[in-house]
């Protein structure tokens, strides 16, 4: 037996380490062997070209509680769905549009997680989203860039999952008119089958009646597994939110001390620009269905029937 190489990973905080061991079945000494087994499997997949750095792969192992079989499936789905959805995943860079979207502060990842070993908190404020300039697809594309950056950079998100806080106070009618339910459904499938970080909860604030109806509709489009795993909460106002998520975890604009949105978005812009090479390299990592052993996979097999979503009207 040769010497076991160390895995090239960021050390976890004590809080996250104990959660990883207790809840995700992570055994520190065994991680290099787990990574080696995953790379062995990848080497035998003619159709799949995946990133292979330790920090990226361990995100998938953690997201699958160190079940090698589940991790293989998740990695394959990750690249299969990305390849099937070029409109969302191809040619992502911090181009002018993404920089502009970042600077609106529509979507931010808050600096402090919900407690040292807790989930990451992310905040969407639709008031800052101009439907004349951006489509829902643009916002989702930008969100996938942040999510992907966090697979390698955000241990809280990888181990304890993440929470979405969505402020619906100023949701414009023109935005509602362009909601794309096929896209929302596909994003749900991606979140369940492909994404290694786990969505734990959705908290809606300043939610109008229409918002609740929309939420129920969006929720009904999600895979049933995701519906069961994610808890949904609706609050009429900020006070109700504070009763659940203490102020110290919310940004200054929401009565808290967890950063100022202007500073957070500037920091995110810097981080994503530092990831420019990662996104430029990304086009080479994908699946080639012609080379997949056994049955080829297409959009219908992954997402189910497309047509049934075209007719959905919101009144």
Short mmCIF file of C-alpha atoms in Angstrom, two decimals, residues 62-299:
data_model
loop_
_atom_site.label_atom_id
_atom_site.label_comp_id
_atom_site.label_asym_id
_atom_site.label_seq_id
_atom_site.Cartn_x
_atom_site.Cartn_y
_atom_site.Cartn_z
CA UNK A 62 -21.29 15.84 0.93
CA UNK A 63 -24.48 16.62 -0.99
CA UNK A 64 -25.08 12.85 -1.30
CA UNK A 65 -24.13 11.96 2.28
CA UNK A 66 -21.08 10.09 0.98
CA UNK A 67 -23.08 7.48 -0.88
CA UNK A 68 -20.87 6.78 -3.88
CA UNK A 69 -23.81 5.57 -6.02
CA UNK A 70 -25.87 8.71 -5.35
CA UNK A 71 -22.83 10.90 -5.99
CA UNK A 72 -22.27 9.26 -9.39
CA UNK A 73 -25.90 9.83 -10.32
CA UNK A 74 -25.77 13.47 -9.17
CA UNK A 75 -22.57 14.23 -11.08
CA UNK A 76 -23.95 12.63 -14.23
CA UNK A 77 -27.23 14.57 -13.90
CA UNK A 78 -25.32 17.78 -13.17
CA UNK A 79 -23.53 17.66 -16.51
CA UNK A 80 -26.42 16.04 -18.39
CA UNK A 81 -28.87 18.80 -17.46
CA UNK A 82 -26.29 21.55 -18.00
CA UNK A 83 -25.68 20.15 -21.50
CA UNK A 84 -29.44 19.90 -22.18
CA UNK A 85 -30.05 23.53 -21.14
CA UNK A 86 -27.58 25.67 -23.07
CA UNK A 87 -29.93 28.64 -22.72
CA UNK A 88 -29.15 28.62 -18.99
CA UNK A 89 -25.69 27.11 -18.69
CA UNK A 90 -23.76 27.78 -21.93
CA UNK A 91 -21.40 30.75 -22.20
CA UNK A 92 -21.91 31.99 -18.67
CA UNK A 93 -19.42 34.76 -17.90
CA UNK A 94 -19.47 37.93 -15.88
CA UNK A 95 -20.52 39.83 -18.97
CA UNK A 96 -22.15 43.27 -18.97
CA UNK A 97 -25.60 41.78 -18.34
CA UNK A 98 -24.53 39.69 -15.33
CA UNK A 99 -22.54 42.57 -13.88
CA UNK A 100 -25.59 44.83 -14.24
CA UNK A 101 -27.82 42.19 -12.64
CA UNK A 102 -25.32 41.75 -9.80
CA UNK A 103 -25.26 45.51 -9.20
CA UNK A 104 -29.03 45.70 -8.85
CA UNK A 105 -28.71 43.68 -5.63
CA UNK A 106 -31.75 41.63 -6.68
CA UNK A 107 -30.08 38.44 -5.41
CA UNK A 108 -27.46 38.33 -2.66
CA UNK A 109 -25.78 35.67 -0.56
CA UNK A 110 -25.55 37.06 2.97
CA UNK A 111 -22.09 37.06 4.61
CA UNK A 112 -23.01 35.36 7.90
CA UNK A 113 -24.79 32.00 7.79
CA UNK A 114 -27.70 31.28 10.14
CA UNK A 115 -25.44 30.33 13.06
CA UNK A 116 -21.84 29.02 12.80
CA UNK A 117 -22.88 25.54 11.65
CA UNK A 118 -26.09 26.74 10.04
CA UNK A 119 -27.34 27.10 6.47
CA UNK A 120 -26.38 29.90 4.12
CA UNK A 121 -28.99 32.64 3.72
CA UNK A 122 -29.78 34.10 0.29
CA UNK A 123 -32.06 37.03 -0.34
CA UNK A 124 -34.02 37.97 -3.46
CA UNK A 125 -35.73 41.33 -3.67
CA UNK A 126 -37.88 41.59 -6.78
CA UNK A 127 -38.31 45.34 -6.34
CA UNK A 128 -34.82 45.72 -7.82
CA UNK A 129 -35.55 43.49 -10.80
CA UNK A 130 -36.58 45.42 -13.90
CA UNK A 131 -38.58 43.10 -16.21
CA UNK A 132 -37.99 45.49 -19.11
CA UNK A 133 -34.26 44.81 -18.85
CA UNK A 134 -34.10 41.26 -17.56
CA UNK A 135 -35.98 38.03 -18.03
CA UNK A 136 -36.48 35.36 -15.38
CA UNK A 137 -33.98 33.29 -17.38
CA UNK A 138 -31.32 35.98 -16.79
CA UNK A 139 -31.92 35.88 -13.05
CA UNK A 140 -31.80 32.07 -12.95
CA UNK A 141 -28.60 32.07 -15.01
CA UNK A 142 -26.99 34.51 -12.59
CA UNK A 143 -28.18 32.40 -9.63
CA UNK A 144 -26.62 29.26 -11.14
CA UNK A 145 -23.27 31.08 -11.27
CA UNK A 146 -23.47 31.91 -7.57
CA UNK A 147 -24.64 28.37 -6.73
CA UNK A 148 -21.77 26.87 -8.66
CA UNK A 149 -19.22 29.17 -7.08
CA UNK A 150 -20.56 28.09 -3.68
CA UNK A 151 -20.00 24.36 -4.43
CA UNK A 152 -16.30 25.12 -4.17
CA UNK A 153 -16.31 28.08 -1.80
CA UNK A 154 -19.14 27.84 0.72
CA UNK A 155 -18.83 25.09 3.33
CA UNK A 156 -22.02 26.13 5.14
CA UNK A 157 -24.03 25.74 1.97
CA UNK A 158 -22.42 22.38 1.19
CA UNK A 159 -22.94 20.91 4.63
CA UNK A 160 -25.99 22.63 6.09
CA UNK A 161 -27.78 23.66 2.90
CA UNK A 162 -29.20 27.05 2.08
CA UNK A 163 -32.31 29.10 2.72
CA UNK A 164 -33.96 31.46 0.24
CA UNK A 165 -35.61 34.61 1.59
CA UNK A 166 -37.77 36.24 -1.08
CA UNK A 167 -39.16 39.75 -0.70
CA UNK A 168 -42.29 40.09 -2.81
CA UNK A 169 -43.35 43.58 -1.71
CA UNK A 170 -42.93 45.23 -5.08
CA UNK A 171 -43.47 42.34 -7.45
CA UNK A 172 -44.45 43.94 -10.76
CA UNK A 173 -47.32 42.65 -12.86
CA UNK A 174 -45.08 42.68 -15.93
CA UNK A 175 -42.75 40.32 -14.09
CA UNK A 176 -45.59 37.94 -13.27
CA UNK A 177 -46.63 38.01 -16.91
CA UNK A 178 -43.30 36.61 -18.02
CA UNK A 179 -43.06 33.76 -15.53
CA UNK A 180 -41.92 30.70 -17.43
CA UNK A 181 -43.32 27.58 -15.79
CA UNK A 182 -41.42 25.15 -17.99
CA UNK A 183 -38.22 26.85 -16.83
CA UNK A 184 -39.30 26.79 -13.18
CA UNK A 185 -40.07 23.09 -13.47
CA UNK A 186 -36.67 22.38 -15.03
CA UNK A 187 -34.94 24.34 -12.27
CA UNK A 188 -36.74 22.18 -9.70
CA UNK A 189 -35.51 19.03 -11.42
CA UNK A 190 -31.98 20.45 -11.52
CA UNK A 191 -32.16 21.31 -7.80
CA UNK A 192 -33.25 17.78 -6.92
CA UNK A 193 -31.26 15.60 -9.31
CA UNK A 194 -28.14 17.60 -10.09
CA UNK A 195 -27.32 20.29 -7.59
CA UNK A 196 -25.14 19.12 -4.71
CA UNK A 197 -26.12 21.90 -2.30
CA UNK A 198 -29.51 21.35 -0.69
CA UNK A 199 -32.31 23.90 -0.55
CA UNK A 200 -33.69 23.68 3.00
CA UNK A 201 -36.32 26.40 3.16
CA UNK A 202 -38.09 29.22 1.36
CA UNK A 203 -39.22 32.24 3.37
CA UNK A 204 -41.48 34.73 1.59
CA UNK A 205 -41.96 38.17 3.07
CA UNK A 206 -44.38 40.97 2.22
CA UNK A 207 -46.28 38.37 0.32
CA UNK A 208 -49.47 39.48 -1.47
CA UNK A 209 -52.34 37.04 -2.01
CA UNK A 210 -51.25 36.49 -5.61
CA UNK A 211 -47.81 35.62 -4.27
CA UNK A 212 -49.18 32.76 -2.21
CA UNK A 213 -51.09 31.39 -5.22
CA UNK A 214 -47.94 31.63 -7.35
CA UNK A 215 -45.88 29.93 -4.68
CA UNK A 216 -48.30 27.04 -4.54
CA UNK A 217 -48.17 26.76 -8.31
CA UNK A 218 -44.36 26.87 -8.41
CA UNK A 219 -44.24 24.35 -5.57
CA UNK A 220 -46.58 21.98 -7.41
CA UNK A 221 -44.14 21.96 -10.34
CA UNK A 222 -41.28 20.79 -8.15
CA UNK A 223 -40.31 17.13 -7.90
CA UNK A 224 -42.26 15.58 -5.00
CA UNK A 225 -39.03 14.78 -3.14
CA UNK A 226 -38.08 18.43 -3.17
CA UNK A 227 -41.58 19.44 -2.00
CA UNK A 228 -41.19 17.16 1.01
CA UNK A 229 -37.68 18.31 1.89
CA UNK A 230 -38.12 22.07 1.59
CA UNK A 231 -40.15 23.97 4.17
CA UNK A 232 -42.14 26.95 2.90
CA UNK A 233 -43.03 29.94 5.11
CA UNK A 234 -45.07 33.00 4.27
CA UNK A 235 -44.92 36.26 6.26
CA UNK A 236 -47.05 39.35 5.88
CA UNK A 237 -44.26 41.64 7.08
CA UNK A 238 -40.74 41.96 8.43
CA UNK A 239 -41.74 41.60 12.08
CA UNK A 240 -43.08 38.12 11.37
CA UNK A 241 -39.80 37.20 9.67
CA UNK A 242 -37.75 38.50 12.63
CA UNK A 243 -39.65 36.13 14.90
CA UNK A 244 -38.19 33.21 12.91
CA UNK A 245 -34.87 34.44 11.54
CA UNK A 246 -33.30 36.74 14.15
CA UNK A 247 -32.29 40.23 13.03
CA UNK A 248 -28.56 39.60 13.40
CA UNK A 249 -28.74 37.27 10.39
CA UNK A 250 -30.51 39.77 8.12
CA UNK A 251 -28.91 42.70 6.27
CA UNK A 252 -29.14 46.29 7.53
CA UNK A 253 -31.92 47.09 5.05
CA UNK A 254 -34.04 44.43 6.78
CA UNK A 255 -33.39 45.68 10.29
CA UNK A 256 -30.35 43.46 10.88
CA UNK A 257 -26.56 43.49 11.12
CA UNK A 258 -25.62 40.93 8.44
CA UNK A 259 -24.00 43.35 6.00
CA UNK A 260 -25.26 46.13 3.72
CA UNK A 261 -26.68 45.00 0.39
CA UNK A 262 -24.55 47.52 -1.58
CA UNK A 263 -21.37 46.11 0.02
CA UNK A 264 -22.50 42.50 -0.37
CA UNK A 265 -23.21 42.91 -4.09
CA UNK A 266 -19.84 44.67 -4.65
CA UNK A 267 -18.08 41.79 -2.90
CA UNK A 268 -20.04 39.24 -4.96
CA UNK A 269 -19.10 41.03 -8.18
CA UNK A 270 -15.43 40.75 -7.20
CA UNK A 271 -15.76 37.06 -6.31
CA UNK A 272 -17.54 36.20 -9.54
CA UNK A 273 -15.02 38.16 -11.61
CA UNK A 274 -12.31 36.10 -9.89
CA UNK A 275 -14.22 33.05 -11.18
CA UNK A 276 -14.14 34.25 -14.80
CA UNK A 277 -11.61 31.54 -15.80
CA UNK A 278 -13.74 28.87 -14.15
CA UNK A 279 -16.76 29.90 -16.21
CA UNK A 280 -14.73 30.21 -19.42
CA UNK A 281 -13.36 26.68 -18.90
CA UNK A 282 -16.81 25.39 -18.15
CA UNK A 283 -17.89 24.78 -21.73
CA UNK A 284 -15.49 21.83 -22.00
CA UNK A 285 -17.16 19.97 -19.11
CA UNK A 286 -20.29 18.29 -20.41
CA UNK A 287 -21.82 15.05 -21.62
CA UNK A 288 -21.78 13.65 -25.13
CA UNK A 289 -24.89 11.50 -25.53
CA UNK A 290 -23.40 9.78 -28.61
CA UNK A 291 -20.82 8.23 -26.30
CA UNK A 292 -23.09 7.29 -23.36
CA UNK A 293 -23.02 3.54 -22.72
CA UNK A 294 -26.52 2.01 -22.90
CA UNK A 295 -29.57 4.17 -23.40
CA UNK A 296 -29.15 7.79 -24.38
CA UNK A 297 -30.81 10.45 -22.26
CA UNK A 298 -32.96 13.26 -23.67
CA UNK A 299 -34.91 16.17 -22.22
#
